[in-house]
Tab-separated table of C-alpha atoms in Angstrom:
chain	number	residue	atom	x	y	z
A	1	MET	CA	-22.024	-32.572	-20.663
A	2	LYS	CA	-23.172	-32.388	-17.041
A	3	ILE	CA	-19.965	-34.066	-15.869
A	4	TYR	CA	-17.932	-31.554	-17.879
A	5	ASN	CA	-19.767	-28.648	-16.220
A	6	LYS	CA	-19.112	-30.170	-12.819
A	7	TYR	CA	-15.399	-30.296	-13.566
A	8	ILE	CA	-15.438	-26.635	-14.594
A	9	ALA	CA	-17.303	-25.663	-11.417
A	10	ALA	CA	-14.895	-27.659	-9.260
A	11	ILE	CA	-11.874	-25.995	-10.842
A	12	ALA	CA	-13.393	-22.534	-10.412
A	13	LEU	CA	-14.253	-23.286	-6.783
A	14	SER	CA	-10.717	-24.494	-6.071
A	15	LEU	CA	-9.299	-21.322	-7.594
A	16	VAL	CA	-11.511	-19.138	-5.427
A	17	LEU	CA	-10.643	-21.105	-2.289
A	18	THR	CA	-6.967	-20.825	-3.160
A	19	GLY	CA	-7.342	-17.053	-3.422
A	20	CYS	CA	-9.104	-16.931	-0.076
A	21	ARG	CA	-5.961	-18.369	1.527
A	22	ALA	CA	-3.939	-15.323	0.522
A	23	PRO	CA	-1.724	-13.989	3.359
A	24	MET	CA	-2.851	-10.970	5.349
A	25	ALA	CA	-0.952	-7.670	5.293
A	26	THR	CA	0.710	-6.375	8.438
A	27	VAL	CA	-1.584	-4.022	10.356
A	28	ILE	CA	0.364	-0.800	11.000
A	29	LYS	CA	-0.470	1.937	13.475
A	30	ASP	CA	0.790	5.503	13.225
A	31	GLU	CA	1.603	6.353	16.845
A	32	VAL	CA	3.866	9.308	16.024
A	33	LYS	CA	1.046	11.153	14.277
A	34	GLU	CA	-1.453	10.269	16.993
A	35	ASN	CA	0.871	11.503	19.765
A	36	LEU	CA	1.808	14.777	18.090
A	37	PRO	CA	2.012	17.473	20.830
A	38	GLN	CA	-0.609	20.202	20.959
A	39	ASN	CA	1.986	22.993	20.975
A	40	PHE	CA	5.626	23.470	20.061
A	41	ASN	CA	6.354	24.945	23.467
A	42	GLN	CA	4.376	23.298	26.237
A	43	GLU	CA	4.762	26.398	28.398
A	44	GLU	CA	3.211	28.680	25.778
A	45	GLN	CA	-0.043	28.474	23.854
A	46	GLN	CA	0.183	29.195	20.115
A	47	ASP	CA	-2.521	30.853	18.077
A	48	ALA	CA	-3.786	28.397	15.460
A	49	ASN	CA	-4.981	31.275	13.274
A	50	ALA	CA	-1.503	32.829	12.985
A	51	ASN	CA	0.899	30.723	10.945
A	52	SER	CA	3.671	32.234	8.838
A	53	GLY	CA	3.951	29.003	6.852
A	54	THR	CA	0.822	29.923	4.887
A	55	THR	CA	2.238	33.291	3.799
A	56	PRO	CA	3.241	33.367	0.098
A	57	TRP	CA	6.965	33.915	-0.320
A	58	ARG	CA	6.455	37.108	-2.347
A	59	GLN	CA	4.808	38.632	0.723
A	60	PHE	CA	7.276	37.178	3.196
A	61	PHE	CA	10.388	38.583	1.499
A	62	THR	CA	10.428	42.351	1.017
A	63	ASP	CA	13.917	42.869	-0.475
A	64	PRO	CA	13.294	43.438	-4.239
A	65	ASN	CA	16.758	42.126	-5.140
A	66	LEU	CA	16.129	38.884	-3.260
A	67	VAL	CA	12.670	38.527	-4.817
A	68	SER	CA	14.208	38.902	-8.285
A	69	LEU	CA	16.800	36.206	-7.531
A	70	ILE	CA	14.141	33.787	-6.297
A	71	GLU	CA	12.033	34.369	-9.412
A	72	THR	CA	15.021	33.550	-11.622
A	73	ALA	CA	15.800	30.411	-9.599
A	74	LEU	CA	12.213	29.152	-9.911
A	75	LYS	CA	12.509	29.394	-13.703
A	76	ASN	CA	15.984	27.989	-14.282
A	77	ASN	CA	17.049	25.774	-11.368
A	78	GLN	CA	18.119	22.379	-12.726
A	79	GLU	CA	17.014	20.367	-9.698
A	80	LEU	CA	13.536	21.829	-9.990
A	81	LEU	CA	13.418	21.062	-13.716
A	82	ILE	CA	14.471	17.474	-12.999
A	83	THR	CA	11.666	17.181	-10.449
A	84	LEU	CA	9.136	18.384	-13.021
A	85	GLN	CA	10.161	15.528	-15.306
A	86	GLN	CA	9.650	13.067	-12.459
A	87	ILE	CA	6.090	14.374	-12.232
A	88	GLU	CA	5.597	13.720	-15.941
A	89	MET	CA	6.868	10.148	-15.526
A	90	ALA	CA	4.496	9.557	-12.620
A	91	LYS	CA	1.625	10.980	-14.694
A	92	SER	CA	2.451	8.533	-17.494
A	93	SER	CA	2.379	5.675	-14.990
A	94	VAL	CA	-1.174	6.656	-14.016
A	95	LEU	CA	-2.230	6.566	-17.665
A	96	ALA	CA	-0.617	3.143	-18.087
A	97	LYS	CA	-2.462	1.704	-15.069
A	98	LYS	CA	-5.709	3.282	-16.221
A	99	GLY	CA	-5.271	1.735	-19.662
A	100	LYS	CA	-5.248	-1.777	-18.173
A	101	LEU	CA	-8.868	-1.330	-17.105
A	102	SER	CA	-10.002	-1.137	-20.737
A	103	PRO	CA	-9.897	-3.856	-23.383
A	104	THR	CA	-6.845	-4.038	-25.622
A	105	VAL	CA	-7.856	-3.956	-29.276
A	106	SER	CA	-5.418	-4.417	-32.127
A	107	ALA	CA	-5.583	-4.956	-35.867
A	108	GLY	CA	-3.367	-7.190	-37.937
A	109	ILE	CA	-2.885	-9.125	-41.132
A	110	GLY	CA	-0.965	-12.318	-41.753
A	111	ALA	CA	-0.018	-14.875	-44.388
A	112	GLY	CA	1.359	-18.379	-44.160
A	113	LEU	CA	1.954	-21.630	-45.936
A	114	LYS	CA	1.607	-25.118	-44.488
A	115	LYS	CA	2.085	-28.657	-45.765
A	116	ALA	CA	0.918	-31.517	-43.608
A	117	GLY	CA	2.442	-35.002	-43.905
A	118	ARG	CA	0.387	-37.388	-46.014
A	119	TYR	CA	0.357	-40.094	-43.392
A	120	THR	CA	-1.020	-37.926	-40.629
A	121	SER	CA	-4.583	-37.372	-39.616
A	122	GLU	CA	-4.489	-33.836	-40.944
A	123	GLY	CA	-2.782	-34.812	-44.214
A	124	ALA	CA	-5.072	-37.755	-44.789
A	125	GLY	CA	-8.114	-35.600	-44.126
A	126	ASP	CA	-6.965	-32.891	-46.534
A	127	ALA	CA	-6.264	-35.464	-49.247
A	128	THR	CA	-9.851	-36.766	-49.139
A	129	THR	CA	-11.501	-33.347	-48.829
A	130	GLU	CA	-12.734	-31.222	-51.723
A	131	ILE	CA	-12.643	-27.480	-51.288
A	132	GLU	CA	-15.365	-27.265	-53.963
A	133	PRO	CA	-17.123	-29.999	-55.886
A	134	GLY	CA	-14.493	-31.524	-58.122
A	135	ARG	CA	-11.647	-29.446	-56.675
A	136	GLU	CA	-9.234	-30.934	-54.177
A	137	MET	CA	-7.733	-29.184	-51.172
A	138	PRO	CA	-4.577	-27.294	-52.240
A	139	ASP	CA	-1.288	-28.828	-51.146
A	140	PRO	CA	0.592	-27.072	-49.676
A	141	LEU	CA	-2.190	-25.047	-48.048
A	142	GLY	CA	-1.916	-21.297	-47.827
A	143	ASN	CA	-3.480	-19.129	-45.133
A	144	PHE	CA	-4.296	-15.434	-45.434
A	145	GLU	CA	-6.025	-13.567	-42.658
A	146	GLY	CA	-6.781	-10.100	-41.350
A	147	GLY	CA	-8.994	-8.665	-38.666
A	148	LEU	CA	-9.358	-7.320	-35.134
A	149	MET	CA	-8.130	-8.914	-31.907
A	150	ALA	CA	-9.304	-7.936	-28.417
A	151	ASN	CA	-8.149	-8.972	-24.977
A	152	TRP	CA	-9.660	-7.843	-21.680
A	153	GLU	CA	-8.867	-8.755	-18.091
A	154	ILE	CA	-12.056	-8.412	-16.079
A	155	ASP	CA	-11.193	-6.600	-12.834
A	156	ILE	CA	-13.349	-8.838	-10.667
A	157	TRP	CA	-11.239	-8.263	-7.510
A	158	LYS	CA	-10.543	-4.587	-8.282
A	159	LYS	CA	-6.834	-5.354	-8.433
A	160	LEU	CA	-6.311	-3.117	-11.472
A	161	ARG	CA	-8.265	-0.285	-9.868
A	162	THR	CA	-6.103	-0.627	-6.757
A	163	GLU	CA	-2.951	-0.406	-8.875
A	164	LYS	CA	-4.322	2.723	-10.556
A	165	GLU	CA	-5.119	4.317	-7.192
A	166	SER	CA	-1.564	3.546	-6.056
A	167	ALA	CA	-0.169	5.204	-9.191
A	168	VAL	CA	-2.351	8.273	-8.562
A	169	ALA	CA	-1.100	8.513	-4.972
A	170	HIS	CA	2.499	8.241	-6.171
A	171	TYR	CA	1.844	10.928	-8.783
A	172	LEU	CA	0.422	13.257	-6.137
A	173	SER	CA	3.461	12.560	-3.951
A	174	THR	CA	5.754	13.715	-6.770
A	175	VAL	CA	3.743	16.944	-6.960
A	176	GLU	CA	4.312	17.456	-3.234
A	177	GLY	CA	7.966	16.574	-3.804
A	178	LYS	CA	8.132	19.387	-6.336
A	179	ASN	CA	6.597	21.754	-3.786
A	180	PHE	CA	9.234	20.705	-1.243
A	181	VAL	CA	11.976	21.406	-3.791
A	182	LEU	CA	10.424	24.839	-4.329
A	183	SER	CA	10.394	25.518	-0.593
A	184	SER	CA	13.997	24.346	-0.179
A	185	LEU	CA	15.127	26.370	-3.186
A	186	VAL	CA	13.591	29.578	-1.836
A	187	GLU	CA	15.247	28.936	1.520
A	188	GLU	CA	18.640	28.212	-0.053
A	189	VAL	CA	18.603	31.328	-2.242
A	190	ALA	CA	17.608	33.547	0.693
A	191	ASP	CA	20.215	32.043	3.042
A	192	ASN	CA	23.006	32.453	0.501
A	193	TYR	CA	21.870	35.996	-0.258
A	194	TYR	CA	22.108	37.001	3.400
A	195	GLU	CA	25.481	35.275	3.702
A	196	LEU	CA	26.681	37.297	0.716
A	197	LEU	CA	25.497	40.547	2.304
A	198	ALA	CA	27.277	39.567	5.521
A	199	LEU	CA	30.520	39.006	3.601
A	200	ASP	CA	30.114	42.419	1.947
A	201	ASN	CA	29.785	44.071	5.333
A	202	GLN	CA	32.710	42.116	6.753
A	203	LEU	CA	34.818	43.309	3.819
A	204	ASP	CA	33.858	46.905	4.620
A	205	ILE	CA	34.813	46.386	8.274
A	206	ILE	CA	38.197	44.863	7.449
A	207	GLN	CA	38.924	47.734	5.067
A	208	GLN	CA	38.063	50.261	7.782
A	209	TYR	CA	40.405	48.526	10.202
A	210	ILE	CA	43.153	48.424	7.602
A	211	LYS	CA	42.950	52.221	7.416
A	212	LEU	CA	42.944	52.412	11.203
A	213	GLN	CA	46.000	50.173	11.418
A	214	GLU	CA	47.784	52.173	8.738
A	215	ARG	CA	47.330	55.310	10.843
A	216	ALA	CA	48.549	53.464	13.940
A	217	LEU	CA	51.617	52.312	11.979
A	218	GLU	CA	52.368	55.877	10.923
A	219	ILE	CA	52.074	57.053	14.531
A	220	SER	CA	54.401	54.295	15.736
A	221	LYS	CA	57.006	55.318	13.150
A	222	ILE	CA	56.780	58.958	14.229
A	223	GLN	CA	57.101	57.962	17.881
A	224	LYS	CA	60.110	55.810	17.049
A	225	GLU	CA	61.837	58.754	15.437
A	226	ALA	CA	61.031	60.761	18.571
A	227	ALA	CA	62.406	57.920	20.718
A	228	ALA	CA	58.958	57.468	22.264
A	229	ALA	CA	58.534	53.952	20.794
A	230	THR	CA	60.752	51.088	19.711
A	231	GLU	CA	61.324	49.217	16.449
A	232	LEU	CA	59.392	46.319	18.000
A	233	ALA	CA	56.205	48.407	18.091
A	234	VAL	CA	56.643	49.337	14.435
A	235	LYS	CA	57.094	45.698	13.407
A	236	LYS	CA	54.088	44.592	15.441
A	237	PHE	CA	51.885	47.170	13.711
A	238	GLU	CA	53.274	46.128	10.310
A	239	ALA	CA	52.513	42.463	11.057
A	240	GLU	CA	48.978	43.307	12.180
A	241	LEU	CA	48.428	45.353	9.025
A	242	ALA	CA	49.638	42.476	6.823
A	243	LYS	CA	47.347	40.061	8.676
A	244	SER	CA	44.323	42.283	8.042
A	245	LYS	CA	45.164	42.642	4.358
A	246	ALA	CA	45.463	38.858	4.059
A	247	ALA	CA	42.032	38.507	5.690
A	248	GLU	CA	40.663	40.968	3.117
A	249	TYR	CA	41.696	38.707	0.237
A	250	THR	CA	40.171	35.706	1.987
A	251	ILE	CA	36.841	37.521	2.265
A	252	ARG	CA	37.035	38.599	-1.386
A	253	GLN	CA	37.450	34.949	-2.396
A	254	ASP	CA	34.514	33.967	-0.175
A	255	ILE	CA	32.392	36.622	-1.894
A	256	THR	CA	33.301	35.282	-5.336
A	257	GLU	CA	32.439	31.703	-4.346
A	258	LYS	CA	29.177	32.768	-2.695
A	259	GLU	CA	28.132	34.720	-5.816
A	260	ASN	CA	28.849	31.675	-7.965
A	261	GLU	CA	26.917	29.470	-5.562
A	262	ILE	CA	23.885	31.714	-5.971
A	263	ASN	CA	24.356	31.759	-9.756
A	264	ALA	CA	24.405	27.953	-9.734
A	265	LEU	CA	21.062	27.929	-7.899
A	266	LEU	CA	19.753	30.328	-10.538
A	267	GLY	CA	20.918	28.003	-13.325
A	268	ARG	CA	23.255	30.494	-14.952
A	269	TYR	CA	26.942	31.175	-15.484
A	270	PRO	CA	28.847	33.496	-13.097
A	271	GLN	CA	27.753	37.102	-13.119
A	272	PRO	CA	27.444	39.866	-10.507
A	273	ILE	CA	24.649	39.504	-7.963
A	274	VAL	CA	22.638	42.686	-7.615
A	275	ARG	CA	22.319	43.612	-3.951
A	276	ALA	CA	22.224	46.524	-1.502
A	277	LYS	CA	24.650	45.911	1.354
A	278	GLU	CA	24.170	49.273	3.095
A	279	SER	CA	20.904	48.379	4.842
A	280	PHE	CA	21.975	44.898	5.929
A	281	MET	CA	22.801	45.706	9.556
A	282	SER	CA	19.627	47.737	10.005
A	283	THR	CA	17.355	45.040	8.545
A	284	MET	CA	14.903	43.779	11.141
A	285	PRO	CA	13.954	40.074	11.003
A	286	GLN	CA	10.314	39.342	10.296
A	287	THR	CA	8.106	38.211	13.138
A	288	VAL	CA	7.299	34.528	12.699
A	289	TYR	CA	4.068	32.918	13.880
A	290	THR	CA	4.289	29.148	14.273
A	291	GLY	CA	0.658	28.114	14.684
A	292	ILE	CA	0.158	24.625	16.141
A	293	PRO	CA	2.018	21.378	15.302
A	294	SER	CA	-0.955	19.691	13.614
A	295	GLN	CA	-0.819	22.362	10.898
A	296	LEU	CA	2.521	20.943	9.792
A	297	LEU	CA	0.647	17.935	8.405
A	298	ALA	CA	-1.187	20.181	5.961
A	299	ASN	CA	1.468	22.848	5.319
A	300	ARG	CA	4.734	20.953	4.859
A	301	PRO	CA	5.089	19.368	1.393
A	302	ASP	CA	7.573	16.743	2.587
A	303	ILE	CA	5.079	15.458	5.171
A	304	LYS	CA	2.296	15.328	2.585
A	305	GLN	CA	4.669	13.595	0.177
A	306	ALA	CA	5.544	10.950	2.789
A	307	GLU	CA	1.846	10.499	3.598
A	308	LEU	CA	0.969	9.908	-0.047
A	309	GLU	CA	3.861	7.480	-0.446
A	310	LEU	CA	2.514	5.595	2.579
A	311	LYS	CA	-0.931	5.489	0.968
A	312	ALA	CA	0.591	4.195	-2.278
A	313	ALA	CA	2.515	1.524	-0.366
A	314	LYS	CA	-0.661	0.322	1.375
A	315	LEU	CA	-2.448	0.093	-1.972
A	316	ASP	CA	0.493	-1.837	-3.420
A	317	VAL	CA	0.087	-4.400	-0.634
A	318	GLN	CA	-3.590	-4.790	-1.476
A	319	ALA	CA	-2.779	-5.265	-5.160
A	320	ALA	CA	-0.030	-7.773	-4.357
A	321	ARG	CA	-2.420	-9.750	-2.143
A	322	LYS	CA	-4.979	-9.911	-4.953
A	323	GLU	CA	-2.384	-11.640	-7.143
A	324	PHE	CA	-3.292	-14.807	-5.198
A	325	TYR	CA	-6.863	-14.606	-6.525
A	326	PRO	CA	-7.873	-16.113	-9.892
A	327	SER	CA	-8.029	-13.753	-12.845
A	328	LEU	CA	-10.631	-13.732	-15.592
A	329	GLU	CA	-9.568	-12.863	-19.124
A	330	ILE	CA	-11.732	-12.604	-22.217
A	331	SER	CA	-10.221	-12.743	-25.690
A	332	ALA	CA	-11.937	-12.313	-29.033
A	333	THR	CA	-11.014	-12.121	-32.718
A	334	LEU	CA	-13.071	-11.088	-35.739
A	335	GLY	CA	-11.816	-11.004	-39.309
A	336	LEU	CA	-11.457	-12.679	-42.667
A	337	GLU	CA	-9.534	-15.907	-43.318
A	338	ALA	CA	-8.979	-17.990	-46.482
A	339	PHE	CA	-6.318	-20.156	-48.123
A	340	LYS	CA	-6.280	-17.858	-51.172
A	341	PRO	CA	-6.371	-14.013	-51.184
A	342	SER	CA	-9.169	-13.895	-53.774
A	343	TYR	CA	-11.426	-15.896	-51.439
A	344	LEU	CA	-11.172	-13.272	-48.654
A	345	VAL	CA	-13.942	-11.233	-50.298
A	346	LYS	CA	-16.309	-14.174	-50.385
A	347	MET	CA	-18.684	-13.674	-47.494
A	348	PRO	CA	-19.921	-14.977	-45.203
A	349	GLU	CA	-17.698	-18.010	-45.963
A	350	SER	CA	-14.426	-16.136	-45.232
A	351	ILE	CA	-15.640	-14.581	-41.970
A	352	ALA	CA	-13.878	-16.019	-38.920
A	353	TYR	CA	-14.331	-15.201	-35.263
A	354	ASN	CA	-13.351	-16.506	-31.894
A	355	LEU	CA	-14.534	-15.763	-28.371
A	356	ALA	CA	-12.991	-17.311	-25.249
A	357	GLY	CA	-12.956	-16.729	-21.526
A	358	GLU	CA	-10.302	-17.978	-19.137
A	359	LEU	CA	-10.395	-18.159	-15.362
A	360	ALA	CA	-6.959	-18.992	-13.966
A	361	GLY	CA	-5.225	-18.694	-10.639
A	362	PRO	CA	-2.069	-19.945	-8.955
A	363	LEU	CA	-2.275	-23.340	-7.277
A	364	ILE	CA	1.297	-24.450	-6.607
A	365	ASN	CA	4.747	-22.840	-6.727
A	366	LYS	CA	3.520	-19.411	-5.664
A	367	SER	CA	6.934	-18.314	-4.374
A	368	ALA	CA	7.229	-15.408	-6.811
A	369	ILE	CA	3.798	-14.060	-5.822
A	370	LYS	CA	4.599	-14.537	-2.125
A	371	ALA	CA	7.917	-12.735	-2.532
A	372	ASN	CA	6.193	-9.838	-4.292
A	373	PHE	CA	3.616	-9.620	-1.495
A	374	GLN	CA	6.242	-9.756	1.244
A	375	THR	CA	8.237	-7.022	-0.501
A	376	ALA	CA	5.161	-4.806	-0.754
A	377	ASP	CA	4.287	-5.498	2.896
A	378	ALA	CA	7.808	-4.571	4.039
A	379	LYS	CA	7.705	-1.442	1.896
A	380	GLN	CA	4.502	-0.224	3.544
A	381	ILE	CA	6.124	-0.613	6.969
A	382	GLN	CA	9.187	1.224	5.700
A	383	SER	CA	6.957	3.998	4.322
A	384	LEU	CA	5.295	4.327	7.739
A	385	TYR	CA	8.703	4.779	9.387
A	386	GLU	CA	9.629	7.376	6.744
A	387	TYR	CA	6.373	9.213	7.392
A	388	ASP	CA	6.892	9.147	11.158
A	389	LYS	CA	10.500	10.281	10.780
A	390	THR	CA	9.423	13.204	8.582
A	391	ILE	CA	6.805	14.330	11.113
A	392	LEU	CA	9.218	14.029	14.027
A	393	HIS	CA	12.001	15.917	12.264
A	394	ALA	CA	9.566	18.625	11.171
A	395	TYR	CA	8.409	19.168	14.755
A	396	LEU	CA	11.989	19.210	16.068
A	397	ASP	CA	13.068	21.633	13.326
A	398	VAL	CA	10.444	24.161	14.352
A	399	ALA	CA	11.086	23.674	18.084
A	400	ASN	CA	14.850	24.110	17.647
A	401	LEU	CA	14.507	27.156	15.414
A	402	MET	CA	12.032	28.827	17.785
A	403	SER	CA	14.617	28.489	20.530
A	404	LYS	CA	17.367	29.677	18.204
A	405	ILE	CA	15.459	32.832	17.303
A	406	LYS	CA	15.178	33.812	20.954
A	407	ASN	CA	18.799	33.006	21.744
A	408	ILE	CA	20.263	34.607	18.627
A	409	ASP	CA	18.337	37.803	19.386
A	410	GLN	CA	19.888	37.932	22.852
A	411	TYR	CA	23.291	37.067	21.400
A	412	TYR	CA	22.968	39.920	18.906
A	413	GLN	CA	22.083	42.395	21.641
A	414	MET	CA	25.098	41.360	23.720
A	415	LYS	CA	27.411	41.573	20.713
A	416	SER	CA	26.085	45.054	19.951
A	417	GLN	CA	26.956	46.184	23.452
A	418	GLU	CA	30.388	44.566	23.201
A	419	THR	CA	31.078	46.268	19.885
A	420	LYS	CA	30.146	49.714	21.202
A	421	ALA	CA	32.346	49.286	24.268
A	422	LEU	CA	35.322	48.103	22.187
A	423	ASP	CA	34.921	50.962	19.704
A	424	GLN	CA	35.162	53.366	22.612
A	425	SER	CA	38.183	51.508	23.990
A	426	ILE	CA	39.950	51.836	20.622
A	427	ASP	CA	39.530	55.599	20.665
A	428	ILE	CA	40.815	55.750	24.241
A	429	ALA	CA	43.782	53.454	23.527
A	430	ASN	CA	44.758	55.411	20.411
A	431	GLN	CA	44.570	58.691	22.333
A	432	LEU	CA	46.732	57.293	25.130
A	433	PHE	CA	49.198	55.847	22.600
A	434	ARG	CA	49.565	59.194	20.855
A	435	ASN	CA	50.249	60.798	24.231
A	436	SER	CA	52.705	58.013	25.120
A	437	ARG	CA	50.552	56.934	28.034
A	438	ALA	CA	49.861	53.434	26.626
A	439	ASP	CA	52.062	50.976	24.775
A	440	TYR	CA	51.433	49.408	21.385
A	441	LEU	CA	50.178	46.118	22.864
A	442	GLU	CA	47.111	47.806	24.341
A	443	VAL	CA	46.322	49.370	20.994
A	444	LEU	CA	46.774	46.085	19.098
A	445	LEU	CA	44.707	44.061	21.547
A	446	ASN	CA	41.869	46.577	21.451
A	447	GLN	CA	41.917	46.630	17.659
A	448	ARG	CA	41.865	42.850	17.435
A	449	ASP	CA	39.033	42.513	19.954
A	450	ALA	CA	36.981	45.200	18.242
A	451	LEU	CA	37.528	43.640	14.808
A	452	ASP	CA	36.512	40.179	16.050
A	453	ALA	CA	33.447	41.603	17.809
A	454	LYS	CA	32.261	43.454	14.695
A	455	MET	CA	32.795	40.385	12.528
A	456	GLU	CA	30.794	38.306	15.001
A	457	LEU	CA	28.098	40.979	15.134
A	458	ILE	CA	27.703	40.765	11.349
A	459	GLU	CA	27.534	36.968	11.566
A	460	ALA	CA	24.879	37.298	14.269
A	461	LYS	CA	22.784	39.523	12.006
A	462	GLN	CA	23.131	37.001	9.188
A	463	GLN	CA	22.063	34.184	11.528
A	464	GLN	CA	19.109	36.262	12.688
A	465	LEU	CA	17.832	36.666	9.139
A	466	SER	CA	18.674	33.112	8.040
A	467	THR	CA	16.997	31.577	11.085
A	468	VAL	CA	13.770	33.376	10.208
A	469	VAL	CA	14.042	32.010	6.660
A	470	ASP	CA	14.709	28.498	7.989
A	471	ILE	CA	11.726	28.461	10.325
A	472	TYR	CA	9.539	29.871	7.556
A	473	LYS	CA	10.506	26.888	5.423
A	474	SER	CA	10.120	24.486	8.376
A	475	LEU	CA	6.550	25.686	8.870
A	476	GLY	CA	5.806	24.773	5.241
A	477	GLY	CA	6.355	28.154	3.648
A	478	GLY	CA	8.094	29.024	0.404
A	479	TRP	CA	6.273	26.917	-2.199
A	480	LYS	CA	3.082	28.934	-2.609
């Protein structure tokens, strides 16, 4: 008996020593996070207490029509609904990992029939055995059983707890992923809404210029009859009028497609988008406060999602490394067993039970475990690169958009001045043309330049508003 115990101890010791030779995970260092700049603009100091990214979207957007569209999108958008199901799947994974920490208990019944060969040890033994005095062992021998079975892996290395923690981290990352989808959805609806308003205003401008060109055409025809202009001038004005009308239909098609794009984001079939285009050009962009770069780590859902995925990957490496260690499993059964159903109620003779413990670990041919560990180790490094990339892109997004806000404001001011000057030049050119002091080319060129300038001015206003929306999202706003 002592020799047997020594063998058991030697086997257990060898298993433990084998586990101690498990490979080490790669030590990773997050230099991108550690070297994050103190400010977005090194020449300016930002106020850490002022950050537009923490403003709820209902307070950030003041247009009631836009707010209504966003509310509808948050209820019906298919991508968001898909993301919610991913959260449910991740939640189920947590429950599955948690369940492994508890014993598995099941109940079952069974029946069987067995006949052993007469010239075997079992057959010979049954032939000389009496089940009761004067009653031989039945041949063939039946077996009827029923009871409870339990199996439990003792988490001696906390491998199962590590797997559960990894599942929890992944679940939390899916929640942050949902928040990022929310933020992106709010941004996309707002951007498309402003683009739609810009198209509405461009349509109004083109229609105004069509009327202006129609009057110029009428004047050219009158001057031709008075021999003050030629047929060439009339044809040029007709061509310009046809060009403007063609542009009108192009804008109308763009409006239809933009409305349908918004409806798709709202998860509904095409229908008119309620909006007020009259105040578009007078809308002032909101003032955006950027705070400091370190706040991105707490405000942006995509950064928090990448951070949680990195945490899950590190835990997966720990769990994969613990696969090299021996595992301890305990199994037990308790029930009734007899060769005849009527004997099952005879107790305690029919009571059967079993209790066993098993300590086992890999000794040779551990290639599958090594491959799993190496995969997990590579994945944690990949997750670190994804996390660093997300932080870097987030910082660059804000830095670029801050610069864009300043430049687009200056661009808008210059375009406003250009538009006013060209509007005045149109009036002057038309007056000179009516008095035969300017030819049709001057009128056409002034009309074209003024039309282009007004179209570009409307686009500049749209970019002003959209840039504010984009930086709001880049600062982590839109999901609260």
